[in-house]
Structure formats: C-alpha cells, structure tokens
Amino acid sequence: MSVNLLDFDTAGLAAYFAAQNESAFRAKQVLRWIHRLGQADFDGMTNIAKDLRAKLKNSAFVVPPRLVSDRVSKDGARKFLFDIGDGNAIETVFIPEDGRGTLCLSSQAGCAIGCAFCSTGRQGFSRNLSAAEIIGQLWQANRALGASPSGDRAIGNVVLMGMGEPLANFDPTVTAIRLMLDDNAYGLSRRRVTVSTSGLVPAIDRLREECPVALAVSLHAPDDALRDELVPINRKYPLASLMAACVRYLDRAPRDFVTFEYVMLDGVNDSEKHARELLSRVVGLPCKFNLIPFNPFPGSSFRRPSAGGVRRFAEILMEAGIVTTTRKVRGDDIGAACGQLAGQVKSRRAKNSFRETDAR
Ligand code: SAH
Ligand code: SF4
C-alpha cells in the first residue's frame, strides 16, 4: 500500500525506511528534502540514489492538501483554503508581523465541542485531519510565502487556533508538532508553537508528558454556570479541574505562563464583575490574557462590545498585574478572523455531540 510521507515525523519516517531496509540517514535526507526544501517529487531529490528514488516512487508519495484559494485581506492577513475531499474544506491564515509572521492552522474539519459563539462549532464535526493534512498546511503556506531575501522563512510562529480542537485529534496533532520542532524540518522552538484548547483536561496532561509546547486555554467565562453555556466541554471538565491542569502543565511548559483567551461578548461575559471574578479564579497561576473581541458571522446572535468596554475590562486585569493584550481584528474582510474560519464542512455529527475518543 502506498503511503503519504507527510504523515511521518522523524521517528516514523526512520521506521518506515527501516522496514524497507533503508537507513535512518536516508530517511533524514528525505525528510529534509520534503520539509526544508519543499520538494514533493522524488526525482527532484538529487542526492538520493536513483534506485532508492525508484523504490520510493513505487511505495510512497508526498501529497499535501490541495490549495484551492489564496486571498490577501486589506490588512495583510492571508487566507488559504484547502479542499480535503468529500465536500470538506479547511482554512489556514497567515498573519504577517514586523519580523516573521504567524501561521494559524486547522486541526479538524469542523469541531464537535460546539461553542456557542464559534462559526466552526456551529457547523458541527466532519472528521479529524491526518498529520499530513495538518503539517501539509504549513508545507503549502511555506511554499506560497517564500523566504525573505536573507533566506529566513516567513513563518516564525505556528498556532493551532484555526478550525477544530487540536487536543481532540491528539496523535496527528503531536506528529505534526514534532515536525514543526525538528531541525531537519521546520526548526521552530517550543515557545513558538502554541496549542489552543477549549480545555480537554486529560489531553492537556498528555501533551505535557509527550510534547510540551506553549499552551493557550480558551477560558471565556469566570464561572462554571456561564462557561457550561459558552464552552460545553466545561460540563465534563469544570473550571477547577481545568485550572489544576494548567498548574501541572507549567512544570514542563517552555514558557512560564499559560495564555488565557477570552472572547469578549457584549452583555454576556464582559462586565467589571466578570473581570474581578476572573482575577479571583487565576490567583497563584502565572498567566497572560488575550482578549478577543467577538467576530460576528452570519447567523450569530452575539455582539462585540464597544472598544471602551474592552479597554475597561483589560484595565481591570492589568491593574492586578496581569499582562493583557487585546487581539486586533484582522482579516475581517475575507472572513479570516478568529472563529470565522468556516471552510465548508460536511457535517456528519451534530454539534454538542463531542465524544472523547482521542484524548486518553
Ligand atoms: N478549538 C480551539 C482552537 C481553535 S479556536 C479552542 O477553542 O481554543 C481559536 C480561538 O478563537 C479560541 O479561543 C476560540 O474561542 C476563539 N473564537 C472562536 N470563535 C470566535 C469568534 N466568533 N470571535 C472571536 N473569537 C472566537
Ligand atoms: Fe471548537 Fe474551538 Fe470553535 Fe469551540 S471555539 S467550537 S472548541 S473550534
């Protein structure tokens, strides 16, 4: 059976090569061709012996998800749309910054968590992405963005904050992250790869053990009653257990804080009282807050608070000594802002039917 080499991290590729009686050294060379040089064609791998190339052509392929559109918004955010078959599409967004920019990757087609304010969640869940489809977004974006004149790659940070819940698709996500960190592939530091989760507590612990990278937790509410409504996975893993998992994570994390994301919903979670409750929730937990003014999408009933309202909320946190940033709304005109990543998902499961199959 033919295999997609994009599905393998270094260890996986070495094992595959060993099974073909080829050395780990050859596997490393091929890995470098694929990920460092963006080569998908075995014939282009010029320092690989011809007979090995022929063998690979018979048994393997390098196929990333098919890029179907590439649009740039007025503020420079660039959105890539990929067709992953069966009527499903996923999105990847590049946000340029002064130095190297940030690439926001999707981990699933749709999402089963079903957060009330999220366009992806509203569409339901279709399927998990394979490791090839996750790392393939980075592979494709790298190729499209090219390198700077000094040879630096355009992408300096990767965040798993696109469509889907990365920790509900654990193994493929971790395989892709290992490639991001590998010097023979993308060579990013652990601090520059961020997993964003709605709060799957056992999977946070597993990530800490297996592949700790920067962690962002989508908090969105200071108490269980409100969070149960906004982020339904809270009914399974309430705030106390989530906070305890964050504390445990910090032991092994490459950064000495957890980032809390907090979507600002007018009249729902944005009052002074909510800000003060949040402060009491995070006592003793080194953290930063990233406030995300709600990004509306067709059919959503929430509203974005006024800029003044967001500022007041931020000030309360900052006065208590917590570093707080407010996310700029970017890519709004091309539907590339947080939670607007809609792609197109053929939903086979209704929202709110999350089952924990991968987050052991
Ligand atoms: N599933 C993961 C990662 C993807 S969502 C998670 O929930 O963390 C990335 C971030 O965008 C999350 O913090 C999410 O809550 C936020 N988000 C989703 N929909 C949004 C919207 N409509 N406006 C603003 N932020 C949104
Ligand atoms: Fe899924 Fe994250 Fe959207 Fe919630 S916010 S539905 S977890 S993608």
Coordinates of C-alpha atoms and ligand atoms in Angstrom, one line a residue:
M1 CA 0.0 0.0 0.0
S2 CA 1.3 3.4 -0.9
V3 CA 1.8 5.9 2.0
N4 CA 2.0 9.6 2.3
L5 CA 5.4 10.5 3.7
L6 CA 3.9 13.8 5.1
D7 CA 2.2 11.6 7.7
F8 CA 5.5 10.7 9.3
D9 CA 7.6 12.6 11.9
T10 CA 11.4 11.7 12.0
A11 CA 10.9 8.6 14.1
G12 CA 8.0 7.4 11.9
L13 CA 10.0 8.0 8.7
A14 CA 13.0 6.2 10.1
A15 CA 10.8 3.2 11.0
Y16 CA 9.3 3.2 7.5
F17 CA 12.7 3.3 5.9
A18 CA 14.0 0.5 8.2
A19 CA 11.0 -1.6 7.1
Q20 CA 12.3 -1.1 3.5
N21 CA 15.8 -2.0 4.5
E22 CA 17.0 1.6 4.1
S23 CA 19.0 3.6 6.7
A24 CA 17.9 6.3 9.1
F25 CA 20.4 8.5 7.4
R26 CA 18.5 8.2 4.1
A27 CA 15.2 8.9 6.0
K28 CA 16.7 12.1 7.4
Q29 CA 17.8 13.2 3.9
V30 CA 14.4 12.6 2.5
L31 CA 12.8 14.4 5.5
R32 CA 15.0 17.5 4.8
W33 CA 14.0 17.4 1.1
I34 CA 10.4 17.3 1.9
H35 CA 10.1 19.8 4.7
R36 CA 13.2 22.1 4.5
L37 CA 13.2 22.3 0.7
G38 CA 9.6 21.8 0.0
Q39 CA 10.3 19.0 -2.5
A40 CA 7.4 16.7 -3.2
D41 CA 8.8 15.0 -6.3
F42 CA 11.2 12.1 -5.6
D43 CA 13.0 12.8 -8.9
G44 CA 13.9 16.3 -7.6
M45 CA 15.8 14.8 -4.6
T46 CA 19.1 14.9 -6.3
N47 CA 21.4 13.5 -3.6
I48 CA 19.2 10.4 -3.2
A49 CA 20.4 7.3 -5.2
K50 CA 18.3 6.6 -8.3
D51 CA 17.3 3.1 -7.2
L52 CA 16.0 4.4 -3.9
R53 CA 14.1 7.1 -5.7
A54 CA 12.5 4.5 -7.9
K55 CA 11.6 2.4 -4.9
L56 CA 10.0 5.4 -3.2
K57 CA 8.0 6.2 -6.3
N58 CA 6.5 2.7 -6.1
S59 CA 5.7 2.7 -2.5
A60 CA 5.1 6.3 -1.3
F61 CA 4.0 9.8 -2.2
V62 CA 4.2 13.3 -0.8
V63 CA 0.8 15.0 -1.2
P64 CA -0.3 18.0 0.9
P65 CA -4.0 19.1 1.0
R66 CA -5.0 20.7 -2.3
L67 CA -4.8 24.5 -2.2
V68 CA -7.9 25.9 -3.8
S69 CA -7.8 29.6 -2.9
D70 CA -5.3 32.1 -1.6
R71 CA -6.6 35.5 -0.7
V72 CA -5.0 38.6 1.0
S73 CA -7.1 40.9 3.1
K74 CA -6.7 44.7 3.2
D75 CA -4.6 44.5 6.4
G76 CA -2.3 41.8 5.0
A77 CA -3.8 38.7 6.6
R78 CA -3.7 35.9 4.0
K79 CA -6.1 33.1 3.9
F80 CA -5.5 29.7 2.3
L81 CA -8.4 27.4 1.6
F82 CA -7.8 23.7 1.1
D83 CA -10.0 21.1 -0.4
I84 CA -9.7 17.9 1.6
G85 CA -12.2 15.8 -0.3
D86 CA -15.8 14.6 0.3
G87 CA -17.1 18.2 0.3
N88 CA -14.9 19.3 3.2
A89 CA -12.6 22.3 3.1
I90 CA -10.3 23.7 5.8
E91 CA -8.6 27.1 6.3
T92 CA -5.2 28.4 7.3
V93 CA -4.4 32.0 8.0
F94 CA -1.0 33.8 7.8
I95 CA -0.7 37.0 9.9
P96 CA 2.3 39.0 8.8
E97 CA 4.2 40.8 11.6
D98 CA 7.2 43.0 11.7
G99 CA 9.6 40.1 11.9
R100 CA 8.5 36.7 10.9
G101 CA 4.7 36.1 10.9
T102 CA 2.3 33.7 12.5
L103 CA 0.5 30.8 10.8
C104 CA -2.8 29.7 12.2
L105 CA -3.5 26.0 11.4
S106 CA -6.6 23.9 11.4
S107 CA -6.7 20.5 13.2
Q108 CA -10.1 19.2 12.3
A109 CA -12.8 19.6 9.6
G110 CA -15.5 21.2 11.8
C111 CA -15.5 20.8 15.6
A112 CA -17.6 18.7 17.9
I113 CA -17.2 20.9 21.0
G114 CA -19.9 23.3 19.7
C115 CA -19.0 26.6 21.4
A116 CA -22.0 28.9 21.0
F117 CA -20.0 31.8 19.6
C118 CA -17.9 29.9 17.1
S119 CA -18.7 29.5 13.4
T120 CA -16.7 26.3 13.2
G121 CA -18.5 24.9 16.2
R122 CA -21.9 25.8 14.7
Q123 CA -21.1 23.7 11.6
G124 CA -20.7 20.5 13.6
F125 CA -17.9 17.9 13.2
S126 CA -17.0 16.2 10.0
R127 CA -13.6 14.5 10.6
N128 CA -10.2 14.6 12.1
L129 CA -7.3 15.8 9.9
S130 CA -4.4 13.5 9.3
A131 CA -0.9 14.5 10.3
A132 CA -0.2 15.0 6.6
E133 CA -3.2 17.4 6.4
I134 CA -2.0 19.4 9.4
I135 CA 1.7 19.7 8.5
G136 CA 0.7 20.0 4.9
Q137 CA -0.9 23.4 5.6
L138 CA 2.5 24.6 6.9
W139 CA 4.2 22.9 3.9
Q140 CA 1.9 24.7 1.4
A141 CA 2.0 28.1 3.2
N142 CA 5.8 28.0 3.4
R143 CA 5.9 27.4 -0.3
A144 CA 3.4 30.1 -1.1
L145 CA 5.1 32.7 1.2
G146 CA 8.6 32.0 0.1
A147 CA 11.6 33.2 2.1
S148 CA 12.9 36.7 2.9
P149 CA 16.0 38.0 1.0
S150 CA 18.1 36.8 3.9
G151 CA 16.8 33.3 3.5
D152 CA 14.6 33.4 6.6
R153 CA 11.3 31.7 6.3
A154 CA 8.3 34.0 6.5
I155 CA 6.6 31.8 9.2
G156 CA 8.2 32.3 12.7
N157 CA 5.2 31.1 14.8
V158 CA 2.6 28.4 14.4
V159 CA -0.6 28.5 16.4
L160 CA -3.2 25.7 16.3
M161 CA -6.1 28.1 16.5
G162 CA -7.9 27.5 13.2
M163 CA -10.7 25.2 12.8
G164 CA -11.1 22.3 15.2
E165 CA -10.0 21.3 18.7
P166 CA -6.4 20.1 18.3
L167 CA -6.4 18.1 21.6
A168 CA -9.4 16.1 20.4
N169 CA -7.2 14.9 17.5
F170 CA -4.2 14.2 19.6
D171 CA -1.9 11.8 17.8
P172 CA -1.9 13.5 14.3
T173 CA -1.5 16.9 16.0
V174 CA 1.5 15.8 18.0
T175 CA 3.1 14.2 14.9
A176 CA 2.7 17.5 13.1
I177 CA 4.1 19.4 16.1
R178 CA 7.2 17.1 16.2
L179 CA 7.9 18.1 12.6
M180 CA 7.5 21.8 13.4
L181 CA 10.1 21.4 16.1
D182 CA 12.5 19.2 14.2
D183 CA 15.7 20.9 12.9
N184 CA 15.6 18.8 9.8
A185 CA 12.0 20.0 9.1
Y186 CA 10.8 23.4 10.3
G187 CA 13.1 24.0 13.3
L188 CA 10.7 26.1 15.4
S189 CA 11.3 26.4 19.1
R190 CA 8.7 25.0 21.5
R191 CA 7.9 28.6 22.6
R192 CA 6.9 29.4 19.1
V193 CA 4.4 26.6 18.6
T194 CA 1.1 27.2 20.5
V195 CA -1.7 24.7 21.1
S196 CA -5.0 26.4 21.8
T197 CA -7.6 24.2 23.6
S198 CA -11.1 24.6 24.9
G199 CA -10.0 22.6 27.9
L200 CA -9.6 18.9 27.5
V201 CA -8.0 18.2 30.8
P202 CA -6.6 14.6 30.2
A203 CA -5.2 15.7 26.9
I204 CA -3.5 18.7 28.4
D205 CA -1.8 16.3 30.8
R206 CA -0.8 14.1 27.9
L207 CA 0.6 17.0 25.9
R208 CA 2.7 17.9 29.0
E209 CA 4.1 14.4 29.1
E210 CA 4.6 13.8 25.4
C211 CA 5.3 17.1 23.7
P212 CA 5.1 20.3 25.8
V213 CA 4.7 23.5 23.7
A214 CA 3.2 26.9 24.5
L215 CA -0.4 26.5 25.8
A216 CA -3.4 28.7 25.3
V217 CA -6.6 27.9 27.0
S218 CA -9.9 29.3 25.8
L219 CA -11.5 30.4 29.1
H220 CA -14.3 32.8 28.1
A221 CA -16.1 32.8 31.4
P222 CA -15.1 33.2 35.1
D223 CA -17.7 30.7 36.5
D224 CA -18.9 27.2 35.7
A225 CA -22.6 28.2 35.0
L226 CA -21.6 30.6 32.2
R227 CA -18.8 28.5 30.9
D228 CA -21.1 25.5 30.7
E229 CA -23.2 27.5 28.3
L230 CA -20.4 29.0 26.2
V231 CA -17.9 26.2 26.1
P232 CA -19.9 22.9 26.6
I233 CA -16.9 20.8 27.3
N234 CA -16.8 22.6 30.7
R235 CA -19.7 20.3 31.8
K236 CA -17.2 17.5 31.6
Y237 CA -14.1 19.3 32.8
P238 CA -15.2 22.2 35.1
L239 CA -13.0 25.2 35.8
A240 CA -11.4 23.9 39.0
S241 CA -10.1 20.8 37.1
L242 CA -9.0 22.9 34.2
M243 CA -7.1 25.4 36.4
A244 CA -5.4 22.5 38.2
A245 CA -4.3 21.0 34.8
C246 CA -2.9 24.5 33.8
V247 CA -0.8 24.5 37.0
R248 CA 0.5 21.0 36.3
Y249 CA 1.3 22.0 32.7
L250 CA 3.5 24.8 33.8
D251 CA 6.0 22.3 35.3
R252 CA 7.0 21.2 31.8
A253 CA 5.9 24.1 29.6
P254 CA 8.5 26.0 27.6
R255 CA 7.0 29.3 28.8
D256 CA 6.5 30.1 32.4
F257 CA 2.8 31.2 31.9
V258 CA -0.4 30.0 30.4
T259 CA -2.2 32.2 27.9
F260 CA -5.9 32.5 28.5
E261 CA -8.0 33.5 25.6
Y262 CA -11.2 35.3 26.4
V263 CA -13.7 36.1 23.7
M264 CA -15.5 39.4 24.6
L265 CA -19.3 39.0 24.1
D266 CA -21.3 42.1 24.7
G267 CA -23.6 41.8 27.8
V268 CA -22.6 38.2 28.3
N269 CA -19.1 37.9 29.9
D270 CA -17.7 41.4 29.6
S271 CA -18.7 43.3 32.8
E272 CA -16.4 44.6 35.5
K273 CA -17.8 41.9 37.8
H274 CA -16.7 39.2 35.3
A275 CA -13.2 40.7 35.2
R276 CA -13.0 40.7 39.0
E277 CA -14.2 37.1 39.2
L278 CA -11.6 36.1 36.6
L279 CA -8.9 37.6 38.9
S280 CA -10.0 35.5 41.8
R281 CA -10.1 32.4 39.5
V282 CA -6.4 32.8 38.4
V283 CA -4.9 33.7 41.8
G284 CA -1.5 31.9 42.0
L285 CA -1.4 30.9 38.4
P286 CA 1.1 32.7 36.2
C287 CA -0.9 33.7 33.2
K288 CA -1.5 36.2 30.5
F289 CA -4.8 37.2 29.0
N290 CA -5.6 37.7 25.3
L291 CA -9.0 39.3 24.9
I292 CA -10.6 38.6 21.5
P293 CA -13.4 40.9 20.6
F294 CA -16.2 38.7 19.2
N295 CA -16.0 38.3 15.4
P296 CA -19.5 38.1 14.1
F297 CA -20.5 35.6 11.4
P298 CA -23.8 35.1 9.5
G299 CA -26.5 33.8 11.9
S300 CA -24.6 34.6 15.1
S301 CA -26.6 36.4 17.8
F302 CA -23.7 37.7 20.0
R303 CA -22.4 41.2 19.7
R304 CA -18.9 42.7 20.0
P305 CA -18.6 45.0 23.0
S306 CA -17.6 48.7 22.4
A307 CA -13.8 49.4 22.2
G308 CA -14.2 51.3 25.5
G309 CA -15.8 48.3 27.2
V310 CA -13.0 46.0 26.1
R311 CA -10.4 48.6 27.3
R312 CA -12.0 48.8 30.7
F313 CA -12.1 45.1 31.1
A314 CA -8.4 44.9 30.1
E315 CA -7.5 47.7 32.6
I316 CA -9.0 45.7 35.5
L317 CA -6.8 42.7 34.7
M318 CA -3.7 44.9 34.1
E319 CA -4.2 46.8 37.3
A320 CA -4.0 43.5 39.1
G321 CA -0.6 42.9 37.4
I322 CA -1.7 40.5 34.6
V323 CA -0.3 41.1 31.2
T324 CA -3.3 41.6 28.9
T325 CA -3.4 42.0 25.2
T326 CA -6.4 42.7 23.0
R327 CA -6.4 40.9 19.7
K328 CA -6.6 43.2 16.7
V329 CA -9.4 42.2 14.4
R330 CA -7.6 41.2 11.3
G331 CA -8.6 39.6 8.0
D332 CA -12.2 40.6 8.8
D333 CA -13.0 41.5 5.2
I334 CA -12.0 38.0 3.9
G335 CA -13.6 36.0 6.8
A336 CA -10.2 35.2 8.2
A337 CA -10.6 36.3 11.7
C338 CA -10.9 34.0 14.7
G339 CA -14.0 31.9 14.8
Q340 CA -14.9 33.0 11.3
L341 CA -13.0 30.2 9.7
A342 CA -15.8 28.5 8.2
G343 CA -14.3 26.4 5.4
Q344 CA -17.0 24.2 4.3
V345 CA -17.8 21.1 6.4
K346 CA -20.0 18.3 5.5
S347 CA -21.2 17.6 9.0
R348 CA -21.8 14.0 9.9
R349 CA -22.4 14.7 13.5
A350 CA -24.4 17.4 15.1
K351 CA -22.8 20.0 17.4
N352 CA -22.5 19.3 21.1
S353 CA -22.0 15.6 20.5
F354 CA -18.4 15.6 21.5
R355 CA -17.0 12.2 22.4
E356 CA -13.6 11.8 23.7
T357 CA -12.1 9.2 21.5
D358 CA -8.6 10.5 21.1
A359 CA -7.9 12.4 24.3
R360 CA -7.0 9.5 26.5
Ligands
SAH1 N1 -10.6 24.8 19.4 C1 -9.5 25.5 20.0 C2 -8.7 26.3 19.0 C3 -9.5 27.0 17.8 S1 -10.5 28.3 18.2 C4 -10.0 26.5 21.1 O1 -11.3 26.7 21.2 O2 -9.2 27.0 21.8 C5 -9.3 29.7 18.5 C6 -9.8 30.8 19.4 O3 -10.8 31.6 18.7 C7 -10.5 30.3 20.6 O4 -10.1 31.0 21.8 C8 -11.9 30.5 20.3 O5 -12.7 30.5 21.4 C9 -11.9 31.8 19.6 N2 -13.1 32.1 18.8 C10 -14.0 31.2 18.3 N3 -15.0 31.8 17.7 C11 -14.8 33.2 17.8 C12 -15.5 34.3 17.4 N4 -16.6 34.3 16.7 N5 -14.9 35.5 17.7 C13 -13.8 35.6 18.4 N6 -13.1 34.5 18.9 C14 -13.6 33.3 18.6
SF4_2 FE1 -14.3 24.1 18.6 FE2 -12.6 26.0 19.5 FE3 -14.8 26.6 18.0 FE4 -15.1 25.8 20.5 S1 -14.0 27.7 19.8 S2 -16.3 25.1 18.7 S3 -13.5 24.3 20.7 S4 -13.0 25.4 17.3

